[in-house]
Coordinates of C-alpha atoms in Angstrom, one line a residue:
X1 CA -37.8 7.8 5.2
X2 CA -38.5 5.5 7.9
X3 CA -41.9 6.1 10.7
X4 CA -39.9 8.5 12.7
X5 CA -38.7 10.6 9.4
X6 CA -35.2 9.5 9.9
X7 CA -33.1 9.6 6.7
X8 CA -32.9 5.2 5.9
X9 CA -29.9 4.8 4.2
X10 CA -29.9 1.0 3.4
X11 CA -32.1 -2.3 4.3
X12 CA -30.3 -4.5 6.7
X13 CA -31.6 -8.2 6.9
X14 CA -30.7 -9.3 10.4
X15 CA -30.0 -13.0 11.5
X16 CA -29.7 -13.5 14.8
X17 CA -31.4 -16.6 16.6
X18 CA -31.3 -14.6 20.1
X19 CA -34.1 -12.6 20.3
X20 CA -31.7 -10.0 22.4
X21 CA -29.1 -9.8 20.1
X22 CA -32.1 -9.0 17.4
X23 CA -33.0 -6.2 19.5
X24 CA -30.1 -4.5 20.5
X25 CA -28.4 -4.4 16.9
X26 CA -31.4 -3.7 15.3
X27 CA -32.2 -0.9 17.7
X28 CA -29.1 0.9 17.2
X29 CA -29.2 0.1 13.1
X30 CA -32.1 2.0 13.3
X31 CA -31.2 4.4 14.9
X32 CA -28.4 5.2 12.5
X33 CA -31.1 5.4 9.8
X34 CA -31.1 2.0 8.3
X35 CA -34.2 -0.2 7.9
X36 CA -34.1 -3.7 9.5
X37 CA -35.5 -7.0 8.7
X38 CA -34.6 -9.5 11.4
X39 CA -35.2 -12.8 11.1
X40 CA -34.0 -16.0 13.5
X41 CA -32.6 -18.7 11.4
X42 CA -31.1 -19.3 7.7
X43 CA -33.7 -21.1 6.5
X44 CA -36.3 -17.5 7.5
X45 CA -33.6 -15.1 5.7
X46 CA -33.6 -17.6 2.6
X47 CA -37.9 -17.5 2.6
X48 CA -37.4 -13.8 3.3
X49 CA -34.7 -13.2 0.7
X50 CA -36.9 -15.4 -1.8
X51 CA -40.0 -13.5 -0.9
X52 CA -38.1 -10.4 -1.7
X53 CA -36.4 -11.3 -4.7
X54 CA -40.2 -11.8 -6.5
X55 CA -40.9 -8.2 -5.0
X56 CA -38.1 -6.7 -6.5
X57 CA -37.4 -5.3 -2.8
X58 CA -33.8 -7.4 -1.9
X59 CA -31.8 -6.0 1.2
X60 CA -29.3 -4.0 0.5
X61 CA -27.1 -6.1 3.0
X62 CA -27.1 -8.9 5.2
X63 CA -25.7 -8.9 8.8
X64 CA -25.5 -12.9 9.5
X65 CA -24.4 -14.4 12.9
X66 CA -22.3 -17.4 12.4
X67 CA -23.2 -19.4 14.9
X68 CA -27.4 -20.6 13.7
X69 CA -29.5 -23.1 14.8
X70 CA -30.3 -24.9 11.4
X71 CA -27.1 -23.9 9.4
X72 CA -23.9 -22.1 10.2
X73 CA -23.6 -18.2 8.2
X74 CA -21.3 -19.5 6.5
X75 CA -23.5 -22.7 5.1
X76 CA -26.0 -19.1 4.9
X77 CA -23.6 -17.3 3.1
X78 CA -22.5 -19.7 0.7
X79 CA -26.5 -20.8 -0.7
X80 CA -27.1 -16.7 -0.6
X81 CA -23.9 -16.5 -2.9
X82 CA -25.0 -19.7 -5.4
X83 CA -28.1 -17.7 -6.3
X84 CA -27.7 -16.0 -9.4
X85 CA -30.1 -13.0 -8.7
X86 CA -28.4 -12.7 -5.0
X87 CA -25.0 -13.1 -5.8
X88 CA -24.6 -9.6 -5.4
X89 CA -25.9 -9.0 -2.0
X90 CA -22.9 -8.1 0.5
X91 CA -23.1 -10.8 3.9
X92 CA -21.3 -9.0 6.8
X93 CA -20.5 -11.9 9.6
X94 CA -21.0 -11.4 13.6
X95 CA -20.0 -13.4 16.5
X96 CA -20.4 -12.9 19.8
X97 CA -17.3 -14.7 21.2
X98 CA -13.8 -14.4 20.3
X99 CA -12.7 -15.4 16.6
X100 CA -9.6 -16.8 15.2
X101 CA -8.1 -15.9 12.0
X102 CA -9.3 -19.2 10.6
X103 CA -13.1 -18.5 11.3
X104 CA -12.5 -15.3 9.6
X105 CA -10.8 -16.8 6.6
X106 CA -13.6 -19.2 6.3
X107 CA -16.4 -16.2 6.5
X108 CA -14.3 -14.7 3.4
X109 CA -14.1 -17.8 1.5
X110 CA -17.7 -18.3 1.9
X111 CA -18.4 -15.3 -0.1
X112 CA -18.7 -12.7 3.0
X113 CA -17.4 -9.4 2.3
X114 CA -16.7 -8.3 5.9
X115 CA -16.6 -9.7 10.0
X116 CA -17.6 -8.4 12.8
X117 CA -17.0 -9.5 16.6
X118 CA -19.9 -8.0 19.0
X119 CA -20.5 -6.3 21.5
X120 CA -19.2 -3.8 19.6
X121 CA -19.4 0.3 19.4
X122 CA -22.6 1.4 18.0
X123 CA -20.4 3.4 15.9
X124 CA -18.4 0.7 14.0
X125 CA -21.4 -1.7 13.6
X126 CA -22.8 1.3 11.4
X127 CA -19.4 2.3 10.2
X128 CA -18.9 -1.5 8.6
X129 CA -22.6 -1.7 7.5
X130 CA -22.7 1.6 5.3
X131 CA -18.7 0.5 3.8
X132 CA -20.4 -2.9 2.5
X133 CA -23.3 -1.2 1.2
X134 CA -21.1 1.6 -0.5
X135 CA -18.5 -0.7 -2.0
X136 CA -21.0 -3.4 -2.8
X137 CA -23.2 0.2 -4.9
X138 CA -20.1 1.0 -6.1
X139 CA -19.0 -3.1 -7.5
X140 CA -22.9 -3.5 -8.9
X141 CA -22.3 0.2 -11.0
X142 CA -19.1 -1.3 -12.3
X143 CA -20.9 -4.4 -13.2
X144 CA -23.9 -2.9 -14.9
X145 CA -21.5 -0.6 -17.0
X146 CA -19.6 -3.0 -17.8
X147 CA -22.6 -4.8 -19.1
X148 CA -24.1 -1.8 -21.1
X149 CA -20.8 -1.7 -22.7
X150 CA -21.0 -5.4 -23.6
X151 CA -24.5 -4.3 -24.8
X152 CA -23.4 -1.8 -26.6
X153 CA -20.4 -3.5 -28.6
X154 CA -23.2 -6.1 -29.5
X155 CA -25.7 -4.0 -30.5
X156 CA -23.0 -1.9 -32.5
X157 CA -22.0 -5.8 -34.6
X158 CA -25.3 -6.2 -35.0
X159 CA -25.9 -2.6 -36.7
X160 CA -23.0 -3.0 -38.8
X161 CA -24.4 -6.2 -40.5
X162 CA -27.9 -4.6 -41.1
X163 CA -28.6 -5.0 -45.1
X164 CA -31.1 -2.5 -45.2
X165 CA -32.7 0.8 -43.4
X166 CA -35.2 -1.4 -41.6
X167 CA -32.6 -4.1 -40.7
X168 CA -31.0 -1.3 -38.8
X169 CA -33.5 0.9 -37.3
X170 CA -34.8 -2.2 -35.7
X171 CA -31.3 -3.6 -34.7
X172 CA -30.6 -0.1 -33.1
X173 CA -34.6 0.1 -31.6
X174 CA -33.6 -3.2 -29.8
X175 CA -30.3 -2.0 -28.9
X176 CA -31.2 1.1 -27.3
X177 CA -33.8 -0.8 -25.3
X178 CA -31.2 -3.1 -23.9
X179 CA -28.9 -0.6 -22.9
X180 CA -32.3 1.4 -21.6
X181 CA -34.3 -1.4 -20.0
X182 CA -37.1 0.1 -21.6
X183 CA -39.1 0.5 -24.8
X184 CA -37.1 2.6 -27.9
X185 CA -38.0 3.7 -31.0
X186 CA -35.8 4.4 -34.2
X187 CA -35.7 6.8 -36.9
X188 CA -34.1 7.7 -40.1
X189 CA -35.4 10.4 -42.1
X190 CA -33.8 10.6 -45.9
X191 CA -32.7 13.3 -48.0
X192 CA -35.7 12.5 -49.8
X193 CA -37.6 13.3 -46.9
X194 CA -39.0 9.5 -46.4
X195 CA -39.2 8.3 -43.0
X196 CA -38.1 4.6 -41.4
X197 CA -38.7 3.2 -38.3
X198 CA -38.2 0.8 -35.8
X199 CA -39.5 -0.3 -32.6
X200 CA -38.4 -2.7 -30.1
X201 CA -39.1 -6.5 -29.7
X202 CA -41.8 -5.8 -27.2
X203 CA -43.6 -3.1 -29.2
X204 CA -43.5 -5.1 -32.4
X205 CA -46.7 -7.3 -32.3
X206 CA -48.8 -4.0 -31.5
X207 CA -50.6 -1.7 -33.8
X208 CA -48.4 1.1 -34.8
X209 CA -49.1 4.6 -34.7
X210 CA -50.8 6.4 -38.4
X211 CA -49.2 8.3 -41.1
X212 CA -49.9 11.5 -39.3
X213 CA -48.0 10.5 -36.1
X214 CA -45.0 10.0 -38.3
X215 CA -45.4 13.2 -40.5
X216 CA -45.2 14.6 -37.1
X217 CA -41.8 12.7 -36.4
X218 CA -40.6 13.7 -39.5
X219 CA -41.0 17.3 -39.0
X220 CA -40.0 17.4 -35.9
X221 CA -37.1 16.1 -36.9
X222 CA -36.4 18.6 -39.4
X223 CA -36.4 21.2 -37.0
X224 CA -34.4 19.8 -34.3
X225 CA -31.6 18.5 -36.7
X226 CA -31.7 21.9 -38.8
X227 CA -28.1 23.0 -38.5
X228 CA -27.0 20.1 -35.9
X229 CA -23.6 19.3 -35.7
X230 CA -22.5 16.0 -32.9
X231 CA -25.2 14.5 -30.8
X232 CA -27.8 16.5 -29.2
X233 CA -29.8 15.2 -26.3
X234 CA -33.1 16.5 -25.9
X235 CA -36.8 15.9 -24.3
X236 CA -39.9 16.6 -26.7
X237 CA -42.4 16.4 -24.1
X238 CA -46.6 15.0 -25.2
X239 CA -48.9 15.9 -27.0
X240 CA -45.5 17.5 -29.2
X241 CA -44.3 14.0 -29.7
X242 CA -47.1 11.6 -30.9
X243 CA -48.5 8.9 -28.8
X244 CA -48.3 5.2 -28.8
X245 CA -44.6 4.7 -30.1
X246 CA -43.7 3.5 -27.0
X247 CA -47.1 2.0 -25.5
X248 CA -50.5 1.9 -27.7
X249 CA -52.3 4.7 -27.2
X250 CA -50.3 6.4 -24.3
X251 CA -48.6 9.6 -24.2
X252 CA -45.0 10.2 -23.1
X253 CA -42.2 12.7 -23.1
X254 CA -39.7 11.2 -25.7
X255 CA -35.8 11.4 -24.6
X256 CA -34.4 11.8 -27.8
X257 CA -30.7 11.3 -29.2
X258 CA -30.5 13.2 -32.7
X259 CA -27.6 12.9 -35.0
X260 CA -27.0 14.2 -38.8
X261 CA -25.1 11.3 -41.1
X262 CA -21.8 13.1 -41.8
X263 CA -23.1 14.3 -45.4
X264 CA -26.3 16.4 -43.4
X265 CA -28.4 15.0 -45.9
X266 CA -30.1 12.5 -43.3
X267 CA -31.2 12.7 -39.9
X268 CA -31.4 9.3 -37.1
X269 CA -33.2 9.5 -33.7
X270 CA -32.8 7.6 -31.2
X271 CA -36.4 7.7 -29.3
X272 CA -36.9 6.7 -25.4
X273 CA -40.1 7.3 -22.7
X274 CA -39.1 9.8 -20.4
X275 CA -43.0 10.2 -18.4
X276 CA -43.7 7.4 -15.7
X277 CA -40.3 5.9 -15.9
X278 CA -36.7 6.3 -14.2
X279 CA -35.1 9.1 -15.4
X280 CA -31.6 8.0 -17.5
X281 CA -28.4 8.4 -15.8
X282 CA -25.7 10.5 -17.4
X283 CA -23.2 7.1 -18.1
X284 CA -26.7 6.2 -20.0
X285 CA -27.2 8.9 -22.0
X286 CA -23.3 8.5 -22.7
X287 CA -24.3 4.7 -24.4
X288 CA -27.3 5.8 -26.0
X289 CA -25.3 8.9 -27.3
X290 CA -22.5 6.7 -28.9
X291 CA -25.3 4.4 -30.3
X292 CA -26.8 7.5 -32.0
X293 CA -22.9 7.8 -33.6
X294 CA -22.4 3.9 -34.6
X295 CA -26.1 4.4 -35.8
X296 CA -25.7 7.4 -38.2
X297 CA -22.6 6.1 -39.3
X298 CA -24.1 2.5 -40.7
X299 CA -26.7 4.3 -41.9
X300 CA -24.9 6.3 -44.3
X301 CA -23.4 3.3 -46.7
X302 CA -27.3 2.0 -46.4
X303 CA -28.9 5.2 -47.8
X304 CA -26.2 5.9 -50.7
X305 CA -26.9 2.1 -51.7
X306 CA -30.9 3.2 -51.6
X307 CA -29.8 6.1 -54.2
X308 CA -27.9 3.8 -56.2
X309 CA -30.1 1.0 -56.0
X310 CA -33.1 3.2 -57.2
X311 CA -30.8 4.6 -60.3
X312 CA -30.1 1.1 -61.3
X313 CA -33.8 0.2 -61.2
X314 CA -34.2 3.2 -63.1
X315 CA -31.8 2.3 -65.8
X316 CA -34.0 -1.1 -66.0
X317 CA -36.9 0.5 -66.4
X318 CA -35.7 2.7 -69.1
X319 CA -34.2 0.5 -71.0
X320 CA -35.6 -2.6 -71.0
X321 CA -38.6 -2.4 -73.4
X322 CA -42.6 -2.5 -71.4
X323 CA -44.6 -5.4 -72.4
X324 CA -46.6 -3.1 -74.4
X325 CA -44.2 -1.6 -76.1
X326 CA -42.5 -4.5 -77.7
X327 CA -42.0 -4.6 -81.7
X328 CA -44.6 -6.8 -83.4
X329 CA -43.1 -9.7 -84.0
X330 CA -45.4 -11.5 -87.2
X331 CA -46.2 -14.9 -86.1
X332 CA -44.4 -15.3 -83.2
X333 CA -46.7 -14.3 -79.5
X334 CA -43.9 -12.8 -76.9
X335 CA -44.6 -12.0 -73.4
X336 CA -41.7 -10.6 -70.9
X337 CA -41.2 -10.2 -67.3
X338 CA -38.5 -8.5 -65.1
X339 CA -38.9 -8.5 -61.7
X340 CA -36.1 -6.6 -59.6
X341 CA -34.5 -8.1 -56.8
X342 CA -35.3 -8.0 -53.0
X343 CA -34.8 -4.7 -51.2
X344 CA -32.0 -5.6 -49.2
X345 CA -30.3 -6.8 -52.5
X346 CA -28.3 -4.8 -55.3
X347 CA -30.4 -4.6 -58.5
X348 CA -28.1 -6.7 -61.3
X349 CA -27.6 -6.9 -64.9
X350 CA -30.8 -9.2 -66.7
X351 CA -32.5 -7.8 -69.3
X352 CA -34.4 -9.3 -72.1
X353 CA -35.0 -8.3 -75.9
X354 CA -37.3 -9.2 -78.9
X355 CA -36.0 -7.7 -81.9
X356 CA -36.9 -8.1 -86.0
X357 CA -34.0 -9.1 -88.5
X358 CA -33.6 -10.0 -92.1
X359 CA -33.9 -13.4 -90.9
X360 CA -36.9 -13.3 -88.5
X361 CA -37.4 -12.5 -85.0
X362 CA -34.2 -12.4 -82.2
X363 CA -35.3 -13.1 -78.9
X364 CA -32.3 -12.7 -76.0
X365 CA -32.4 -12.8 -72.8
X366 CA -28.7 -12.3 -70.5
X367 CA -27.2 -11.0 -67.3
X368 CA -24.2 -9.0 -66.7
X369 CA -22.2 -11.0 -63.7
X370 CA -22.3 -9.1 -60.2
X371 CA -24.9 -6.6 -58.6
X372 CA -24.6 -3.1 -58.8
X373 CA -24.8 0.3 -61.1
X374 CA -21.9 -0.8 -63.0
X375 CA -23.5 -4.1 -63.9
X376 CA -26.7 -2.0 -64.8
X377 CA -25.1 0.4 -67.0
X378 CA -23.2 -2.4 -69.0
X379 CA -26.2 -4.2 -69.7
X380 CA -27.7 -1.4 -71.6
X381 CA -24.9 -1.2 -73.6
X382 CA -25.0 -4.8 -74.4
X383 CA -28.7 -4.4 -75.2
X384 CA -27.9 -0.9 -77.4
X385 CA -25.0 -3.3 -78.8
X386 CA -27.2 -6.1 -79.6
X387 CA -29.6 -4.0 -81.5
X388 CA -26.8 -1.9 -83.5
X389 CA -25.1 -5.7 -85.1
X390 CA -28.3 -7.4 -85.5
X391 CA -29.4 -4.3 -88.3
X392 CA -27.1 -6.1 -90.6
X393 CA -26.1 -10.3 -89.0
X394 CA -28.8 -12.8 -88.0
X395 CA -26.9 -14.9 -86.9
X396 CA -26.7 -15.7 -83.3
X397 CA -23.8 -17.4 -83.1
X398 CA -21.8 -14.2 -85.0
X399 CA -23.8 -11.9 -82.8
X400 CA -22.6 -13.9 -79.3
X401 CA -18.9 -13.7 -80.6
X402 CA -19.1 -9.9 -81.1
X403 CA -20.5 -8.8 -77.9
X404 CA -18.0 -11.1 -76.7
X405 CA -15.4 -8.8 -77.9
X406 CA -17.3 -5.8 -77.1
X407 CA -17.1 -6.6 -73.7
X408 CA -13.3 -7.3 -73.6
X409 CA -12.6 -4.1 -75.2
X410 CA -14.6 -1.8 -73.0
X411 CA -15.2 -3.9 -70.0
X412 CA -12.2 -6.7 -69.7
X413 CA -12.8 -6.9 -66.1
X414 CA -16.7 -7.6 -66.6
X415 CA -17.8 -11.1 -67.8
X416 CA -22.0 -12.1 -69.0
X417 CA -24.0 -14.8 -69.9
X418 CA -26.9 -14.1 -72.9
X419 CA -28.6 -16.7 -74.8
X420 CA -29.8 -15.3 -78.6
X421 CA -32.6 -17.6 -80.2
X422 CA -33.4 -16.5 -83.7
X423 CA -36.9 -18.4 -84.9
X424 CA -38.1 -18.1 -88.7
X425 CA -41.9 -18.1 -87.9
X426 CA -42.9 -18.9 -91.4
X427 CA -41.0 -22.3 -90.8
X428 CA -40.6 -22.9 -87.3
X429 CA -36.9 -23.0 -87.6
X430 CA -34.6 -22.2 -84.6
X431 CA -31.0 -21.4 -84.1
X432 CA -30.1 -20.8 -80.9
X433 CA -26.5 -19.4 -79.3
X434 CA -25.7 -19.7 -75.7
X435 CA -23.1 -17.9 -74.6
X436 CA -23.3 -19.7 -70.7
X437 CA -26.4 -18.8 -69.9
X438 CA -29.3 -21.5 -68.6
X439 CA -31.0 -22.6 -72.3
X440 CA -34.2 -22.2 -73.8
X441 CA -36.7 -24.6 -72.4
X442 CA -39.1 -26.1 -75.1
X443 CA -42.7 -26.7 -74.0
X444 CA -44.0 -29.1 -77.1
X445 CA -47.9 -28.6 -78.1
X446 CA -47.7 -32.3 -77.3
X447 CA -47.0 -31.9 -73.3
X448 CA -43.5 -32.1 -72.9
X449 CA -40.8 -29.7 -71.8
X450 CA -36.8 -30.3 -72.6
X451 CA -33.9 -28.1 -72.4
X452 CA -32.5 -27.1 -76.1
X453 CA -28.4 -28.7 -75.9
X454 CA -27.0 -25.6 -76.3
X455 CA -24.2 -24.5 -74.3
X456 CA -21.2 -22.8 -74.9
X457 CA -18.9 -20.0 -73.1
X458 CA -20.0 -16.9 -71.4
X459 CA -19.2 -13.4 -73.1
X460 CA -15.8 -11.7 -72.2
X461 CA -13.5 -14.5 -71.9
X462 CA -12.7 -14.3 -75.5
X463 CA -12.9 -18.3 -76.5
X464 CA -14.6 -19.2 -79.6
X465 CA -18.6 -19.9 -79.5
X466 CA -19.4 -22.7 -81.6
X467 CA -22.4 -22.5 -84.3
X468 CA -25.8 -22.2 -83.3
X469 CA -27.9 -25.4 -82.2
X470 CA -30.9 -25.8 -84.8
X471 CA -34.6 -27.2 -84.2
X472 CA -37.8 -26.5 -85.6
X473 CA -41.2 -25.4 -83.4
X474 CA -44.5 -26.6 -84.2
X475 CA -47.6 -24.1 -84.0
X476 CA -48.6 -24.2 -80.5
X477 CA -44.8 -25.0 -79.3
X478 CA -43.8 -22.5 -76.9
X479 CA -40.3 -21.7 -75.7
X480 CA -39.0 -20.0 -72.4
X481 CA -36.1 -17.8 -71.7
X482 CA -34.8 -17.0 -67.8
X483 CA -32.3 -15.8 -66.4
X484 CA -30.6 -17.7 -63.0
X485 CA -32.4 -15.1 -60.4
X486 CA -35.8 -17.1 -60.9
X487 CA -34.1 -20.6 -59.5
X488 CA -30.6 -20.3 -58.5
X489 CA -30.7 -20.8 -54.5
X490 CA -28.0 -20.6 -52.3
X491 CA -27.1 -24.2 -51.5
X492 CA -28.8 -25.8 -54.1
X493 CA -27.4 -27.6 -57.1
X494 CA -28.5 -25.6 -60.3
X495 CA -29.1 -28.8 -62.3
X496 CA -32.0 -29.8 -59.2
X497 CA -33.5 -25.9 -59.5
X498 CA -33.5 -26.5 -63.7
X499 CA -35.3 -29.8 -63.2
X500 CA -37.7 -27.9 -60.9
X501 CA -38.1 -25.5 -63.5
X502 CA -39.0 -28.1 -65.8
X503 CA -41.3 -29.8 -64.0
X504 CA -43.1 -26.9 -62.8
X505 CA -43.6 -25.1 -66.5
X506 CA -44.6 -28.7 -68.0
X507 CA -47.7 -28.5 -65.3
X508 CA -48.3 -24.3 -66.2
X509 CA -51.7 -23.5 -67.7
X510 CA -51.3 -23.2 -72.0
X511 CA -51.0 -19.4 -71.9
X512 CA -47.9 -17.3 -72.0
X513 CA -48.8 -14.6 -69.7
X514 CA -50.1 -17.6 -66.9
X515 CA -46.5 -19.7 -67.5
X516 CA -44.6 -16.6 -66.4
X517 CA -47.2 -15.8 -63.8
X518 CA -47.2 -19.6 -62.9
X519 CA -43.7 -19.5 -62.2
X520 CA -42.9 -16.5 -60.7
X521 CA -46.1 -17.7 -57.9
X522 CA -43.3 -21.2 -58.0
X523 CA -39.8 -19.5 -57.5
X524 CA -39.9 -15.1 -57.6
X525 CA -40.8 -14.4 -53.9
X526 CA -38.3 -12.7 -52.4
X527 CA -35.1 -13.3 -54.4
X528 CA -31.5 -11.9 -54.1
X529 CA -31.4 -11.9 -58.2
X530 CA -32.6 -9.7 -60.3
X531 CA -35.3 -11.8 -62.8
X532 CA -35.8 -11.5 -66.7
X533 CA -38.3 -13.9 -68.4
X534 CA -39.3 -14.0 -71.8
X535 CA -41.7 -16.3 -73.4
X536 CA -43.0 -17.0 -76.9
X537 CA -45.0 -19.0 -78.9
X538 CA -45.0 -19.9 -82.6
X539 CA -48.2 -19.2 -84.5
X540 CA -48.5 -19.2 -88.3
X541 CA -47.6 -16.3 -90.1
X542 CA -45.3 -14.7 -92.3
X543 CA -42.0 -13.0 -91.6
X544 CA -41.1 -9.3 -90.9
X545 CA -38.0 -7.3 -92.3
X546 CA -35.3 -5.9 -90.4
X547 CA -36.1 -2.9 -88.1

């Protein structure tokens, strides 16, 4: 409203270098409701316009004579148009005398949007006015849809390509705060009732709300979603939705978008301020609502590959035998590790196994090729395998051959690498199998640390292994078994990452358990591999019998 309580439909910026002309047009401008800034020359409206700009307070038009003292409104119009933030403004041209089609055609191609010749009937000067401002409202809602939508399509590549919950609650937290101009906050509660989050860029570097601001999420979500079908819009208003989500330690009504994944087993919310900020129009809530969709559906793949990921580990766990619960292995010291691989990562196939035969001890270590529950599962059955042929064969190089025809009989699609060292503590003797798997590295009592030459073909391609490699350990020697997920590096040549390997167990501390901590400090953080270590050491004493 304007100091007379007239209705003020628009701010008019007035140029006009005769004071007369300022006050007659801006009279009857006002008169018509409008607000008017008037200023004399171009270079006053571009300080004004600049002035405003910082404000945030632009014009919502400007009504430019052509004819200035320090520019023409065209030169006026054209500098208004080459600034980025102002290229929006509408610039309706006046003139006072008579114009030809050319001057008209130059006030269009100057970026004008509309020409008027004055005197002229109060009427039309207000008619033209409120047309410029109503088409130029009308071009800037087109524009800023068309920009959410650009938003939007972004945001939805970027979800797609999340590799894991947190990935894409923050990718749709940063998302909905684009399309929102505001802060946002994502959720994701599982079937098994655990609850992610993310926030946007600007609420990342702040303390977080505690653990009983999101149990409160989490069961408000439960009762919202309970029965849900589509997207529902809704407004939890404060103290029911915790505080500081948004801003630390401030209170807001939460906009919500809430949307079930298609199995109902999981909920996603997409989380906006409502208190102290512009309400959201309807074509907004429309983008954040189809967010919500794009967001529930990537979510799904992401939470069955958390179930499946967390069977796998499972399986590993089960199988694969705790340090403690090794066999005793007479003369021989054996210390194992398996790390699983990073979150965002499929758990693999390693696994690891110390076992007694007639012979001595068998110490293996191998990895199923590929990363999933499949991989998992056939590496206990190599391991359950292993143990089943090595009741009756010592050998290692028999042994490799027939898990290699194991594997093409029940898995000819499936290939693995395993390398089987079978020691004779009472001697020291070693015959060692490598069925394309990285070999045994043999740390001397003396300081040094080699690779055993031992190589031959992976398991499950069905070519012949050749007979074992033989050498002898000293009491004291030590020897270490790993499979590729400690080194292997994307971009890296494996025969650099097996030299660092070498290098970096020659300088390890004497002990087992420190050489596996050691290394896994060197090369374990953080991996995309799976990891399975196992390290022994020879030590006098006799040997066992098969079990």
């Amino acid at each position: 409203m304007d100091v007379n309580g007239k209705r003020t439909d628009a701010t008019v910026l007035l140029v006009d270098d005769t004071a007369a002309g300022r006050y007659a047009i801006g009279a009857l401008l006002r008169r018509a409701g409008h607000q008017v800034v008037a200023v004399a020359t171009g270079h006053e409206a571009l300080v004004e316009l600049d002035a405003r700009l910082r404000r945030g307070t632009l014009p919502d038009v400007a009504l430019v004579d052509v004819d200035l003292p320090d520019m023409t409104g065209f030169e006026l119009c054209r500098r208004i148009k080459s600034r980025p933030h102002m290229a929006y403004l509408p610039v309706v041209h006046f003139s006072a005398s008579s114009t030809s089609p050319g001057g008209r055609s130059r006030g269009l191609e100057a970026g004008g949007d509309a020409y008027l010749t004055v005197p002229a009937e109060p009427e039309e000067i207000d008619a033209v006015v409120r047309s410029t401002v109503r088409t130029a409202r009308l071009r800037a809602g087109d524009q800023a849809l068309a920009r959410r939508l650009t938003l939007l399509s972004e945001t939805i590549v970027t979800i797609q390509a999340a590799r894991s919950l947190q990935e894409l609650a923050d990718a749709a937290a940063n998302g909905t705060a684009r399309l929102t101009g505001g802060p946002a906050a994502v959720f994701f509660l599982g079937p098994d009732d655990e609850l992610y989050h993310g926030t946007s860029r600007d609420r990342t570097s702040l303390a977080l709300p505690d653990e009983g601001a999101h149990r409160a999420v989490a069961g408000l979500l439960r009762r919202l979603t309970r029965g849900q079908s589509g997207v529902q819009i809704t407004t939890v208003p404060a103290p029911l939705w915790p505080a500081g989500f948004f801003r630390p330690g401030v209170q807001h009504d939460a906009r919500l978008a809430l949307i079930l994944t298609q199995d109902g087993k999981a909920s996603v919310c997409l989380a906006t301020p409502t208190r102290g900020m512009r309400r959201p129009n309807p074509e907004e809530e429309t983008l954040v609502a189809r967010l919500a969709q794009a967001t529930a559906l990537a979510a799904e793949p992401l939470l069955m590959y958390q179930v499946e990921r967390h069977v796998a580990l499972t399986l590993q766990h089960s199988f694969l035998p705790q340090p403690h619960r090794l066999p005793e292995l007479r003369g021989l010291e054996v210390v194992v590790r398996y790390v699983p691989s990073s979150q965002q990562t499929e758990i693999g196939g390693d696994f690891y196994a110390a076992l007694r035969t007639g012979e001595g001890a068998l110490a293996a270590v191998g990895d199923v090729v590929g990363h999933s529950l499949d991989a998992a599962t056939v590496m206990v059955e190599i391991r359950h395998a292993l143990r089943a042929y090595c009741v009756d064969e010592s050998d290692p190089a028999v042994l490799a051959e027939r898990l290699d025809r194991m594997l093409q009989h029940y898995h000819p699609a499936l290939t693995a690498t395993v390398c089987l060292v079978l020691i004779d503590p009472a001697t020291g003797r070693t015959r060692i199998a490598n069925a394309g798997h990285i070999p045994p590295l043999v740390l001397r009592e003396s300081g040094t640390a080699d690779y055993a030459k031992a190589a031959g073909p992976l398991l499950g391609v069905g070519l012949p292994h050749p007979a074992p490699t033989e050498l002898f350990l000293e009491a004291g020697d030590r020897l270490l078994m790993v499979t590729d997920g400690l080194i292997e590096t994307r971009g890296t040549d494996l025969a650099v990452s097996m030299e660092h390997l070498r290098a970096a167990s020659a300088g390890a501390p004497p002990g087992l358990e420190a050489l596996c901590d050691t290394l896994l400090d060197c090369f374990g953080h953080e991996r995309d591999d799976d990891i399975a270590m196992l390290a022994l050491r020879l030590a006098p004493g006799p040997p066992s019998g098969c079990g």
